[in-house]
Amino acid sequence: MIPPATRPPLRLLLAAPRGFCAGVDRAVRIVEEALARYGAPVYVRHEIVHNRHVVDGLRARGAVFVEELSEIPDDGRPVIFSAHGVAKSVVSEALSRRLVTLDATCPLVTKVHREVERQHARGRHLLLIGHAGHPEVLGTMGQLPEGAVTLVQDVAEAEAVQPPAGAALAWSSQTTLSVDDTAGIVAVLARRFPDIAGPAKEDICYATSNRQAAVKALVARGAERVIVVGAQNSSNSRRLAEVAERAGAAGALLVEQPESLDAGGFAGCAAIGLTAGASAPESLVQAVIDRLRRRFDLAVEEVRVAEETIAFRLPPGLAPRTARDTLAAD
């Protein structure tokens, strides 16, 4: 640790909004409340959100994470579907096994599921903008019969895609994509297929858009480099790093664990930016700030581009108990 009197000055521009979104907060609360109501173990299909710190914390409290329902014994314990959503085949499998299920799918992902169902019911073939293999994409594609969806990952694929001849078309997107990249892909699809239908409301969620706008504001305010607190498998976190570099930052660093950050790497910078993906808790942001303080005379400035007041309700039966509920039970 450098003695306080000799630490070089550094402006830290702190993005706002950052970190947990309403969908992630709801998903984590569902697991916590399920553990409180049912006790351990509670099974969770896939990581509830893409953040190792969050997952490890829930695992320590009794959550058991699996990739497939086949890994879950028929012991009557609850199983939770992750915030990314699941295919209809997964729901059907759970019903056939009479599993007790709790759905932590983000309501904004559910909105996309219902939208693609409506477009399919109108006889349209769906072009889904997203990343192959991402659980949200797998869940969205799994809302429709096989062959009803074609995945488009980038502008090159938008230029080359060949949907079924004569089919009416609609497009939808993963909720955690780059706003700018998605706009470019949609422009290509609209040029090639002028009659293509789009969603009634934008599929990219408010939290993704706000966090990307905040990162652009950090760079505009002078951040030479940007730290993104988030996991490597977190789509929205990776997009934040890309947005920072495209906005003009000399570099963007995706940090999953604060202790892995080499603060000395920012020597010579006058100002850097800090944000967090939608699945990264604020405690990790503060741990990064603490780590930087050991190396620099830090001046923290918040850069806010939006206020977020959205909150999602827990599923029926999982809402936290009130004092009145407790008295009634007694």
CSV table of C-alpha atoms in Angstrom, one decimal:
chain,number,residue,atom,x,y,z
A,1,MET,CA,0.0,0.0,0.0
A,2,ILE,CA,1.3,3.4,-1.0
A,3,PRO,CA,1.5,6.0,1.9
A,4,PRO,CA,-1.4,8.5,1.7
A,5,ALA,CA,0.9,11.5,1.3
A,6,THR,CA,2.5,10.0,-1.8
A,7,ARG,CA,-0.5,8.6,-3.6
A,8,PRO,CA,-1.1,10.2,-7.1
A,9,PRO,CA,-4.4,11.9,-7.8
A,10,LEU,CA,-7.0,10.1,-9.8
A,11,ARG,CA,-10.6,11.1,-10.8
A,12,LEU,CA,-13.0,8.2,-10.6
A,13,LEU,CA,-16.1,8.7,-12.6
A,14,LEU,CA,-18.8,6.4,-11.2
A,15,ALA,CA,-21.7,5.5,-13.6
A,16,ALA,CA,-25.3,5.8,-12.5
A,17,PRO,CA,-27.3,3.7,-13.0
A,18,ARG,CA,-25.1,0.7,-12.5
A,19,GLY,CA,-25.3,-2.8,-11.1
A,20,PHE,CA,-28.5,-4.7,-10.2
A,21,CYS,CA,-31.5,-4.2,-12.3
A,22,ALA,CA,-35.1,-4.9,-11.2
A,23,GLY,CA,-35.1,-8.3,-12.9
A,24,VAL,CA,-31.9,-9.5,-11.2
A,25,ASP,CA,-33.0,-8.1,-7.8
A,26,ARG,CA,-36.3,-10.0,-8.2
A,27,ALA,CA,-34.6,-13.3,-9.2
A,28,VAL,CA,-32.2,-13.2,-6.3
A,29,ARG,CA,-35.0,-12.4,-3.9
A,30,ILE,CA,-37.0,-15.4,-5.2
A,31,VAL,CA,-34.1,-17.7,-4.3
A,32,GLU,CA,-33.6,-16.1,-0.9
A,33,GLU,CA,-37.3,-16.2,-0.1
A,34,ALA,CA,-37.6,-19.8,-1.3
A,35,LEU,CA,-34.8,-20.8,1.1
A,36,ALA,CA,-36.5,-18.9,3.9
A,37,ARG,CA,-39.9,-20.6,3.2
A,38,TYR,CA,-38.9,-24.1,2.2
A,39,GLY,CA,-35.4,-24.5,3.8
A,40,ALA,CA,-32.4,-26.0,2.0
A,41,PRO,CA,-31.9,-27.4,-0.5
A,42,VAL,CA,-33.7,-25.3,-3.2
A,43,TYR,CA,-32.7,-26.2,-6.8
A,44,VAL,CA,-32.0,-23.6,-9.4
A,45,ARG,CA,-31.8,-24.4,-13.1
A,46,HIS,CA,-28.8,-22.6,-14.5
A,47,GLU,CA,-27.1,-19.8,-12.6
A,48,ILE,CA,-29.9,-17.5,-11.3
A,49,VAL,CA,-27.9,-14.6,-12.7
A,50,HIS,CA,-24.5,-14.4,-14.3
A,51,ASN,CA,-22.4,-13.5,-11.4
A,52,ARG,CA,-20.2,-15.9,-9.4
A,53,HIS,CA,-20.3,-13.8,-6.2
A,54,VAL,CA,-24.1,-13.9,-6.2
A,55,VAL,CA,-24.3,-17.6,-7.1
A,56,ASP,CA,-21.6,-18.6,-4.5
A,57,GLY,CA,-23.4,-16.6,-1.8
A,58,LEU,CA,-26.7,-18.4,-2.6
A,59,ARG,CA,-25.0,-21.8,-2.8
A,60,ALA,CA,-23.5,-21.3,0.7
A,61,ARG,CA,-27.1,-20.8,1.9
A,62,GLY,CA,-28.4,-24.0,0.4
A,63,ALA,CA,-29.2,-23.3,-3.3
A,64,VAL,CA,-28.2,-26.1,-5.6
A,65,PHE,CA,-27.4,-25.1,-9.2
A,66,VAL,CA,-28.0,-27.5,-12.0
A,67,GLU,CA,-28.0,-27.2,-15.8
A,68,GLU,CA,-30.8,-29.7,-16.5
A,69,LEU,CA,-33.9,-30.9,-14.6
A,70,SER,CA,-32.6,-34.5,-15.0
A,71,GLU,CA,-30.1,-33.6,-12.3
A,72,ILE,CA,-32.8,-32.9,-9.7
A,73,PRO,CA,-34.1,-35.8,-7.6
A,74,ASP,CA,-37.8,-36.4,-7.1
A,75,ASP,CA,-37.6,-35.3,-3.5
A,76,GLY,CA,-40.3,-32.7,-3.5
A,77,ARG,CA,-37.9,-29.8,-3.2
A,78,PRO,CA,-38.6,-26.6,-5.2
A,79,VAL,CA,-36.9,-25.8,-8.5
A,80,ILE,CA,-36.4,-22.2,-9.7
A,81,PHE,CA,-36.0,-21.2,-13.3
A,82,SER,CA,-33.3,-18.5,-13.7
A,83,ALA,CA,-33.8,-14.9,-14.7
A,84,HIS,CA,-32.9,-15.7,-18.3
A,85,GLY,CA,-36.0,-17.7,-18.9
A,86,VAL,CA,-36.5,-21.3,-20.2
A,87,ALA,CA,-37.9,-23.1,-23.2
A,88,LYS,CA,-41.4,-24.5,-23.1
A,89,SER,CA,-40.0,-28.0,-23.2
A,90,VAL,CA,-38.4,-27.3,-19.8
A,91,VAL,CA,-41.7,-26.3,-18.3
A,92,SER,CA,-43.3,-29.3,-19.8
A,93,GLU,CA,-40.7,-31.6,-18.3
A,94,ALA,CA,-41.2,-30.0,-14.9
A,95,LEU,CA,-44.9,-30.5,-15.2
A,96,SER,CA,-44.6,-34.1,-16.3
A,97,ARG,CA,-42.4,-34.8,-13.2
A,98,ARG,CA,-44.8,-32.8,-11.0
A,99,LEU,CA,-41.9,-30.6,-9.7
A,100,VAL,CA,-42.7,-27.6,-7.5
A,101,THR,CA,-41.5,-24.7,-9.7
A,102,LEU,CA,-40.9,-21.1,-9.1
A,103,ASP,CA,-40.3,-18.9,-12.2
A,104,ALA,CA,-37.7,-16.2,-11.7
A,105,THR,CA,-37.7,-15.2,-15.4
A,106,CYS,CA,-37.3,-11.4,-15.7
A,107,PRO,CA,-40.7,-10.0,-16.7
A,108,LEU,CA,-39.0,-8.1,-19.5
A,109,VAL,CA,-37.8,-11.4,-20.9
A,110,THR,CA,-41.3,-12.8,-20.5
A,111,LYS,CA,-42.6,-9.9,-22.5
A,112,VAL,CA,-40.3,-11.0,-25.4
A,113,HIS,CA,-41.6,-14.5,-25.1
A,114,ARG,CA,-45.2,-13.4,-25.4
A,115,GLU,CA,-44.3,-11.1,-28.3
A,116,VAL,CA,-42.7,-13.9,-30.4
A,117,GLU,CA,-45.7,-16.1,-29.7
A,118,ARG,CA,-48.0,-13.3,-31.0
A,119,GLN,CA,-45.9,-12.9,-34.1
A,120,HIS,CA,-45.9,-16.7,-34.7
A,121,ALA,CA,-49.7,-16.8,-34.3
A,122,ARG,CA,-49.9,-14.2,-37.0
A,123,GLY,CA,-48.1,-16.5,-39.4
A,124,ARG,CA,-44.7,-14.7,-39.3
A,125,HIS,CA,-41.3,-16.3,-39.3
A,126,LEU,CA,-39.2,-14.8,-36.5
A,127,LEU,CA,-35.7,-13.4,-37.0
A,128,LEU,CA,-34.2,-13.2,-33.5
A,129,ILE,CA,-31.3,-10.9,-32.9
A,130,GLY,CA,-29.0,-12.4,-30.2
A,131,HIS,CA,-26.0,-14.5,-29.3
A,132,ALA,CA,-26.0,-18.2,-30.0
A,133,GLY,CA,-26.0,-20.4,-26.9
A,134,HIS,CA,-27.0,-17.7,-24.5
A,135,PRO,CA,-29.6,-19.0,-22.1
A,136,GLU,CA,-32.0,-16.1,-22.8
A,137,VAL,CA,-31.8,-16.8,-26.5
A,138,LEU,CA,-32.3,-20.6,-26.0
A,139,GLY,CA,-35.4,-19.8,-23.9
A,140,THR,CA,-36.8,-17.4,-26.4
A,141,MET,CA,-36.3,-19.7,-29.3
A,142,GLY,CA,-37.8,-22.5,-27.3
A,143,GLN,CA,-41.1,-20.6,-27.1
A,144,LEU,CA,-41.8,-21.6,-30.7
A,145,PRO,CA,-41.7,-24.8,-32.7
A,146,GLU,CA,-38.4,-25.9,-34.2
A,147,GLY,CA,-37.7,-24.1,-37.4
A,148,ALA,CA,-39.9,-21.1,-36.6
A,149,VAL,CA,-37.0,-18.9,-35.5
A,150,THR,CA,-33.8,-17.9,-37.3
A,151,LEU,CA,-31.0,-16.5,-35.2
A,152,VAL,CA,-29.2,-13.3,-36.4
A,153,GLN,CA,-26.0,-12.4,-34.5
A,154,ASP,CA,-24.5,-9.5,-36.3
A,155,VAL,CA,-24.7,-7.2,-39.4
A,156,ALA,CA,-23.0,-9.8,-41.6
A,157,GLU,CA,-25.6,-12.4,-40.7
A,158,ALA,CA,-28.4,-9.9,-41.3
A,159,GLU,CA,-27.0,-9.3,-44.8
A,160,ALA,CA,-26.8,-13.0,-45.5
A,161,VAL,CA,-29.8,-14.5,-43.8
A,162,GLN,CA,-32.3,-16.3,-46.0
A,163,PRO,CA,-35.6,-16.8,-44.3
A,164,PRO,CA,-38.2,-19.2,-45.7
A,165,ALA,CA,-39.3,-18.1,-49.2
A,166,GLY,CA,-42.5,-16.1,-49.2
A,167,ALA,CA,-42.8,-16.0,-45.4
A,168,ALA,CA,-44.0,-12.9,-43.6
A,169,LEU,CA,-41.3,-11.8,-41.1
A,170,ALA,CA,-40.9,-10.3,-37.7
A,171,TRP,CA,-37.9,-9.5,-35.7
A,172,SER,CA,-37.2,-9.6,-31.9
A,173,SER,CA,-34.0,-9.4,-29.8
A,174,GLN,CA,-32.3,-10.5,-26.7
A,175,THR,CA,-32.8,-8.0,-23.9
A,176,THR,CA,-29.1,-7.5,-23.1
A,177,LEU,CA,-27.5,-6.5,-26.4
A,178,SER,CA,-25.6,-3.4,-27.5
A,179,VAL,CA,-28.2,-0.8,-28.4
A,180,ASP,CA,-26.1,0.5,-31.2
A,181,ASP,CA,-25.2,-2.9,-32.6
A,182,THR,CA,-28.9,-3.9,-32.6
A,183,ALA,CA,-29.9,-0.7,-34.3
A,184,GLY,CA,-27.4,-1.5,-37.1
A,185,ILE,CA,-28.8,-5.1,-37.5
A,186,VAL,CA,-32.4,-3.9,-37.5
A,187,ALA,CA,-31.5,-1.3,-40.2
A,188,VAL,CA,-30.1,-4.0,-42.4
A,189,LEU,CA,-33.2,-6.2,-41.9
A,190,ALA,CA,-35.5,-3.3,-42.6
A,191,ARG,CA,-33.7,-2.5,-45.9
A,192,ARG,CA,-33.7,-6.1,-47.1
A,193,PHE,CA,-37.2,-7.0,-45.9
A,194,PRO,CA,-39.3,-3.7,-45.9
A,195,ASP,CA,-42.4,-5.4,-44.6
A,196,ILE,CA,-40.7,-7.0,-41.6
A,197,ALA,CA,-42.6,-6.4,-38.3
A,198,GLY,CA,-40.9,-5.3,-35.1
A,199,PRO,CA,-41.9,-5.5,-31.4
A,200,ALA,CA,-44.5,-3.0,-30.1
A,201,LYS,CA,-41.9,-1.9,-27.6
A,202,GLU,CA,-38.2,-2.1,-27.7
A,203,ASP,CA,-36.9,-5.5,-26.5
A,204,ILE,CA,-33.6,-4.3,-25.1
A,205,CYS,CA,-34.4,-3.6,-21.5
A,206,TYR,CA,-34.3,-0.2,-19.8
A,207,ALA,CA,-31.4,-1.3,-17.6
A,208,THR,CA,-29.3,-2.3,-20.5
A,209,SER,CA,-30.0,0.9,-22.3
A,210,ASN,CA,-29.4,3.1,-19.2
A,211,ARG,CA,-26.1,1.4,-18.3
A,212,GLN,CA,-24.8,1.8,-21.8
A,213,ALA,CA,-25.8,5.4,-21.9
A,214,ALA,CA,-24.0,6.0,-18.5
A,215,VAL,CA,-20.8,4.4,-19.9
A,216,LYS,CA,-20.9,6.7,-22.9
A,217,ALA,CA,-21.3,9.6,-20.5
A,218,LEU,CA,-18.2,8.5,-18.5
A,219,VAL,CA,-16.1,8.6,-21.6
A,220,ALA,CA,-17.6,12.0,-22.6
A,221,ARG,CA,-16.6,13.4,-19.2
A,222,GLY,CA,-13.0,12.3,-19.6
A,223,ALA,CA,-12.6,8.7,-18.5
A,224,GLU,CA,-9.5,7.4,-20.3
A,225,ARG,CA,-10.2,3.8,-19.3
A,226,VAL,CA,-13.3,2.1,-17.9
A,227,ILE,CA,-13.6,-0.7,-15.3
A,228,VAL,CA,-16.7,-2.9,-15.7
A,229,VAL,CA,-17.6,-5.0,-12.7
A,230,GLY,CA,-19.2,-8.1,-14.1
A,231,ALA,CA,-18.8,-11.8,-15.2
A,232,GLN,CA,-17.2,-13.0,-18.4
A,233,ASN,CA,-20.4,-14.9,-19.2
A,234,SER,CA,-22.6,-11.8,-18.5
A,235,SER,CA,-23.9,-10.5,-21.9
A,236,ASN,CA,-24.8,-7.1,-20.6
A,237,SER,CA,-21.4,-6.7,-18.8
A,238,ARG,CA,-19.5,-7.6,-21.9
A,239,ARG,CA,-21.5,-5.1,-23.9
A,240,LEU,CA,-20.6,-2.3,-21.4
A,241,ALA,CA,-16.9,-3.0,-22.1
A,242,GLU,CA,-17.5,-2.9,-25.8
A,243,VAL,CA,-19.5,0.3,-25.6
A,244,ALA,CA,-16.8,2.0,-23.5
A,245,GLU,CA,-14.1,1.3,-26.2
A,246,ARG,CA,-16.4,2.3,-29.1
A,247,ALA,CA,-17.1,5.6,-27.2
A,248,GLY,CA,-13.4,6.4,-27.3
A,249,ALA,CA,-12.0,4.9,-24.1
A,250,ALA,CA,-8.4,3.7,-24.5
A,251,GLY,CA,-9.4,0.4,-22.9
A,252,ALA,CA,-12.1,-1.3,-20.9
A,253,LEU,CA,-11.4,-3.9,-18.2
A,254,LEU,CA,-14.0,-6.5,-17.2
A,255,VAL,CA,-13.5,-7.4,-13.6
A,256,GLU,CA,-15.3,-10.3,-11.9
A,257,GLN,CA,-13.5,-10.3,-8.6
A,258,PRO,CA,-12.1,-7.0,-7.1
A,259,GLU,CA,-9.0,-8.7,-5.7
A,260,SER,CA,-7.9,-9.5,-9.3
A,261,LEU,CA,-7.8,-5.8,-10.2
A,262,ASP,CA,-4.3,-4.5,-10.8
A,263,ALA,CA,-4.8,-0.9,-9.6
A,264,GLY,CA,-1.3,0.0,-10.6
A,265,GLY,CA,-2.3,-0.4,-14.2
A,266,PHE,CA,-4.0,2.9,-14.1
A,267,ALA,CA,-0.9,4.9,-13.2
A,268,GLY,CA,-0.6,7.9,-15.5
A,269,CYS,CA,-4.4,8.2,-16.0
A,270,ALA,CA,-6.0,11.5,-14.9
A,271,ALA,CA,-9.5,10.0,-14.9
A,272,ILE,CA,-11.0,6.5,-15.2
A,273,GLY,CA,-14.6,5.3,-15.2
A,274,LEU,CA,-16.3,2.6,-13.2
A,275,THR,CA,-19.6,0.8,-13.8
A,276,ALA,CA,-21.2,-2.6,-13.1
A,277,GLY,CA,-23.3,-5.0,-15.1
A,278,ALA,CA,-26.9,-5.6,-14.2
A,279,SER,CA,-26.0,-8.8,-12.3
A,280,ALA,CA,-23.2,-7.4,-10.3
A,281,PRO,CA,-23.9,-6.3,-6.7
A,282,GLU,CA,-23.0,-2.9,-5.4
A,283,SER,CA,-20.7,-4.5,-2.8
A,284,LEU,CA,-18.3,-5.4,-5.6
A,285,VAL,CA,-18.3,-1.9,-6.9
A,286,GLN,CA,-17.4,-0.6,-3.5
A,287,ALA,CA,-14.6,-3.2,-3.1
A,288,VAL,CA,-13.1,-1.9,-6.4
A,289,ILE,CA,-13.2,1.6,-5.1
A,290,ASP,CA,-11.5,0.6,-1.9
A,291,ARG,CA,-8.8,-1.2,-3.9
A,292,LEU,CA,-8.2,1.9,-5.9
A,293,ARG,CA,-8.0,4.1,-2.8
A,294,ARG,CA,-5.0,2.1,-1.6
A,295,ARG,CA,-3.1,3.2,-4.7
A,296,PHE,CA,-4.5,6.6,-5.5
A,297,ASP,CA,-5.7,9.8,-3.9
A,298,LEU,CA,-9.2,9.2,-5.3
A,299,ALA,CA,-11.7,11.8,-6.1
A,300,VAL,CA,-15.1,10.1,-6.8
A,301,GLU,CA,-17.7,11.8,-9.0
A,302,GLU,CA,-21.0,10.2,-9.9
A,303,VAL,CA,-22.2,10.6,-13.5
A,304,ARG,CA,-25.9,10.0,-13.6
A,305,VAL,CA,-27.9,9.7,-16.8
A,306,ALA,CA,-31.2,8.3,-15.5
A,307,GLU,CA,-33.3,7.5,-12.4
A,308,GLU,CA,-34.5,3.9,-12.1
A,309,THR,CA,-37.6,3.3,-10.0
A,310,ILE,CA,-38.9,0.0,-11.5
A,311,ALA,CA,-39.5,-2.9,-9.2
A,312,PHE,CA,-41.0,-6.3,-10.0
A,313,ARG,CA,-43.3,-8.3,-7.7
A,314,LEU,CA,-42.3,-11.7,-6.5
A,315,PRO,CA,-44.4,-14.7,-7.7
A,316,PRO,CA,-47.6,-15.5,-5.8
A,317,GLY,CA,-46.9,-17.2,-2.5
A,318,LEU,CA,-43.4,-15.8,-2.2
A,319,ALA,CA,-44.1,-12.2,-1.2
A,320,PRO,CA,-42.3,-11.4,2.1
A,321,ARG,CA,-44.6,-12.0,5.1
A,322,THR,CA,-45.8,-9.0,7.0
A,323,ALA,CA,-46.4,-8.6,10.7
A,324,ARG,CA,-50.1,-9.1,10.1
A,325,ASP,CA,-49.4,-12.4,8.3
A,326,THR,CA,-47.3,-13.6,11.3
A,327,LEU,CA,-50.0,-12.7,13.8
A,328,ALA,CA,-52.6,-14.5,11.7
A,329,ALA,CA,-50.5,-17.6,11.5
A,330,ASP,CA,-50.0,-17.6,15.2
